[in-house]
Structures are given as structure tokens and as C-alpha cells.
PDB file of C-alpha atoms in Angstrom:
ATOM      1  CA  UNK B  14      -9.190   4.949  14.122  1.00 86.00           C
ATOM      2  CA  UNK B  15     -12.420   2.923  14.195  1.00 92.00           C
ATOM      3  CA  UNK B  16     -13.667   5.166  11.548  1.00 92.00           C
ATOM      4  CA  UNK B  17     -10.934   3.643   9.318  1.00 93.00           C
ATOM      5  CA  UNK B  18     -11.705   0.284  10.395  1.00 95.00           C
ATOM      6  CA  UNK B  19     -15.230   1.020   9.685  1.00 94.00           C
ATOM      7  CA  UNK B  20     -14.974   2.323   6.184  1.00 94.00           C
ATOM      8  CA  UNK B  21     -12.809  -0.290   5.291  1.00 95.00           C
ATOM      9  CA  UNK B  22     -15.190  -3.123   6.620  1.00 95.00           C
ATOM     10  CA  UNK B  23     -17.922  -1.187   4.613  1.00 94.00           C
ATOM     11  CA  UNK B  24     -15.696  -1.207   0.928  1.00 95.00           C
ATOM     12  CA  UNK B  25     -14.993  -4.762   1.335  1.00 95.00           C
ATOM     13  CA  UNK B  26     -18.635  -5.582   2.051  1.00 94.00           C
ATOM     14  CA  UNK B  27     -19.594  -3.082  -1.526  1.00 94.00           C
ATOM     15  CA  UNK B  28     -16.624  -4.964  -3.078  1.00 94.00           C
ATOM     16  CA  UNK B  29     -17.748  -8.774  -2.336  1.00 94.00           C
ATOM     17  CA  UNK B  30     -21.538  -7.090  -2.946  1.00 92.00           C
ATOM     18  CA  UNK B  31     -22.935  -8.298   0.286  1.00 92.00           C
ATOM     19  CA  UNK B  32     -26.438  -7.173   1.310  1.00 91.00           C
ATOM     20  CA  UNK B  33     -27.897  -4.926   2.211  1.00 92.00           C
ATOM     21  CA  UNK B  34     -24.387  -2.879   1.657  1.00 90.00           C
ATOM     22  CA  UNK B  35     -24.058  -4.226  -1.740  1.00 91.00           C
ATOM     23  CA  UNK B  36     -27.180  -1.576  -2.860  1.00 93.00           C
ATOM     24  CA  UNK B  37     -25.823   1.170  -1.141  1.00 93.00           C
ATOM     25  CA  UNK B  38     -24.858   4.459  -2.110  1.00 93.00           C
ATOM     26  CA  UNK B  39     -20.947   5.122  -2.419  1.00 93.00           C
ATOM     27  CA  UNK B  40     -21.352   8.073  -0.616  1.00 95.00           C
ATOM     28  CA  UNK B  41     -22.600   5.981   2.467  1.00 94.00           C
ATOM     29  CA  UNK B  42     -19.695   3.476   1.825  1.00 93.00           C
ATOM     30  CA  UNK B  43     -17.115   6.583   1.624  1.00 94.00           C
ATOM     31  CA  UNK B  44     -18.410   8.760   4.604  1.00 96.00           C
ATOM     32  CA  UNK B  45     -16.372   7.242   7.482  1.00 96.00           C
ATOM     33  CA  UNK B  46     -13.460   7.393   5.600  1.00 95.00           C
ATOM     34  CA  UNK B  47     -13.786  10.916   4.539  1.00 96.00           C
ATOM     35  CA  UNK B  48     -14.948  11.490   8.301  1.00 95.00           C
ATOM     36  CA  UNK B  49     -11.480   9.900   9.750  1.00 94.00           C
ATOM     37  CA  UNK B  50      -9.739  12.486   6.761  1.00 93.00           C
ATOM     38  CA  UNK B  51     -11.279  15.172   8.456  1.00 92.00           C
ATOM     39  CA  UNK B  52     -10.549  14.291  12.141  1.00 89.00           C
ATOM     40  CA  UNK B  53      -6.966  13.198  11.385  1.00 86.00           C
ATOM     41  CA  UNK B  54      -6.146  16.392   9.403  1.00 86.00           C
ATOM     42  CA  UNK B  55      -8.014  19.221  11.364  1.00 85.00           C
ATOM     43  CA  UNK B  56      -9.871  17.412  14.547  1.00 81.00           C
ATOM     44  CA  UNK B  57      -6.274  16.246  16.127  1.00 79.00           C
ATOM     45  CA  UNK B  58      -4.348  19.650  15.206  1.00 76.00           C
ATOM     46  CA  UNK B  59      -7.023  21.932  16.837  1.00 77.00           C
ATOM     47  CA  UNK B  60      -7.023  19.477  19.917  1.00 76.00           C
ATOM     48  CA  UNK B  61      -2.994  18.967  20.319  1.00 71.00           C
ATOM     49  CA  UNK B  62      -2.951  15.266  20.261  1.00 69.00           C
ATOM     50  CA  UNK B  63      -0.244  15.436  17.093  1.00 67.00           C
ATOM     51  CA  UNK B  64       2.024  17.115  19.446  1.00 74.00           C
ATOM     52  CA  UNK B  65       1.753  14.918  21.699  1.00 76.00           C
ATOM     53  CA  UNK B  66       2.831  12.229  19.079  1.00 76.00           C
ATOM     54  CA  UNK B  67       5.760  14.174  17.892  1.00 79.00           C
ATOM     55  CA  UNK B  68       6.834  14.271  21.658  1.00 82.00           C
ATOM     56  CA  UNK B  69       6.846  11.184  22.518  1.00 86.00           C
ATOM     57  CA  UNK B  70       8.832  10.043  18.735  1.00 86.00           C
ATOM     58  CA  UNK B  71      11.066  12.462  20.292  1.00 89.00           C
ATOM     59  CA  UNK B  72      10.763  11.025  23.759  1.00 90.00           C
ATOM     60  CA  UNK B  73      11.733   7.528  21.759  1.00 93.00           C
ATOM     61  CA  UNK B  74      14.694   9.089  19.979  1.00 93.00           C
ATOM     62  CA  UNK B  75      16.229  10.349  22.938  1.00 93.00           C
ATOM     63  CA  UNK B  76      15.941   6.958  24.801  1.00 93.00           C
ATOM     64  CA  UNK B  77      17.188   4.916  22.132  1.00 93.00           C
ATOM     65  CA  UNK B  78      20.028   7.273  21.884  1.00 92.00           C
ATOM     66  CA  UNK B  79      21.036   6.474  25.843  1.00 90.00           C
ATOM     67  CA  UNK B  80      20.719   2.949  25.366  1.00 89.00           C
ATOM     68  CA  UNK B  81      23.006   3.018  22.119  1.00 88.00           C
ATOM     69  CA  UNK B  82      25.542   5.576  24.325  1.00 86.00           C
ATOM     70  CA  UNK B  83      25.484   3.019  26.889  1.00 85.00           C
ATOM     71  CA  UNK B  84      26.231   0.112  24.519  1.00 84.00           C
ATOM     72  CA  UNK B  85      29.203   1.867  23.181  1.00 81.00           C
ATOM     73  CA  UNK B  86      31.040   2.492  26.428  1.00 71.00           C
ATOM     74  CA  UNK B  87      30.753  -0.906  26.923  1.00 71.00           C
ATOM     75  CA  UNK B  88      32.300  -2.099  23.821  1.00 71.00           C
ATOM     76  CA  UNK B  89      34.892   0.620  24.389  1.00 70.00           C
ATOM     77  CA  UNK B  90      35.657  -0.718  28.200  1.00 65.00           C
ATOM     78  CA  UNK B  91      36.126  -4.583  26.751  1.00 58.00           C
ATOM     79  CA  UNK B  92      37.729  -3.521  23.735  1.00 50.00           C
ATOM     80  CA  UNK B  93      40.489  -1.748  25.841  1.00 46.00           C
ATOM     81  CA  UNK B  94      40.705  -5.043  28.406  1.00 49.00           C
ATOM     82  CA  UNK B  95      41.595  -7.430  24.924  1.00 46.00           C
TER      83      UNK B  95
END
């Protein structure tokens, strides 16, 4: 993620032409970016840390799920005491 944050300080430093960034190359400007494209697409896949991320959403799901199950039988116990 700092690679993002990176790149993105480094376009808004080319945009508002501060030196010494201002005479830089774009390709300098656009490396970390196209560096965090790489590692998010391949980098993460070839290490499993995107499974990891779609287990735990599912982890998430699931608990949300038994808090909304448990919600309901409560509104069905006072609904039945009215």
C-alpha cells in the first residue's frame, strides 16, 4: 500500500510542479504505481494473502449473519408477548 501512497504523493508533487519532482521523468513519477499494479495483481496471488482476504469477507458474512439471526428471534419472542 505505501507504494500507492507513494506514487500518489509523487503525481501531486509533478502536478503542482514542485522541485526537484517537477523536472522529472514520468516514468519515475509512474514506477511505484505500476510497481503496486504488479504486486497487487501477481505478488499477493502467488503468496496467498487474497485468500486470506476472501476468508475473512467470508468470516464477516457469516458473523453478521448470527448477529442478524439473533436479532430476529428476539423480535419474534416480543412480538409474540404484545
Amino acid at each position: 500500500m505505501w507504494l500507492v501512497w507513494c506514487g500518489a504523493l509523487l503525481l501531486v508533487l509533478k502536478w503542482f510542479e514542485v522541485d526537484p519532482v517537477a523536472t522529472w521523468s514520468w516514468w519515475w513519477i509512474l514506477a511505484p504505481l505500476a510497481a503496486a499494479f504488479v504486486w497487487f495483481e501477481f505478488f499477493e496471488r502467488m503468496f496467498g494473502r487474497d485468500r486470506r482476504q476472501v476468508e475473512m469477507a467470508e468470516y464477516e458474512k457469516r458473523a453478521k449473519q448470527r448477529v442478524a439471526d439473533t436479532f430476529e428471534g428476539f423480535r419474534k419472542g416480543r412480538a409474540g408477548r404484545s
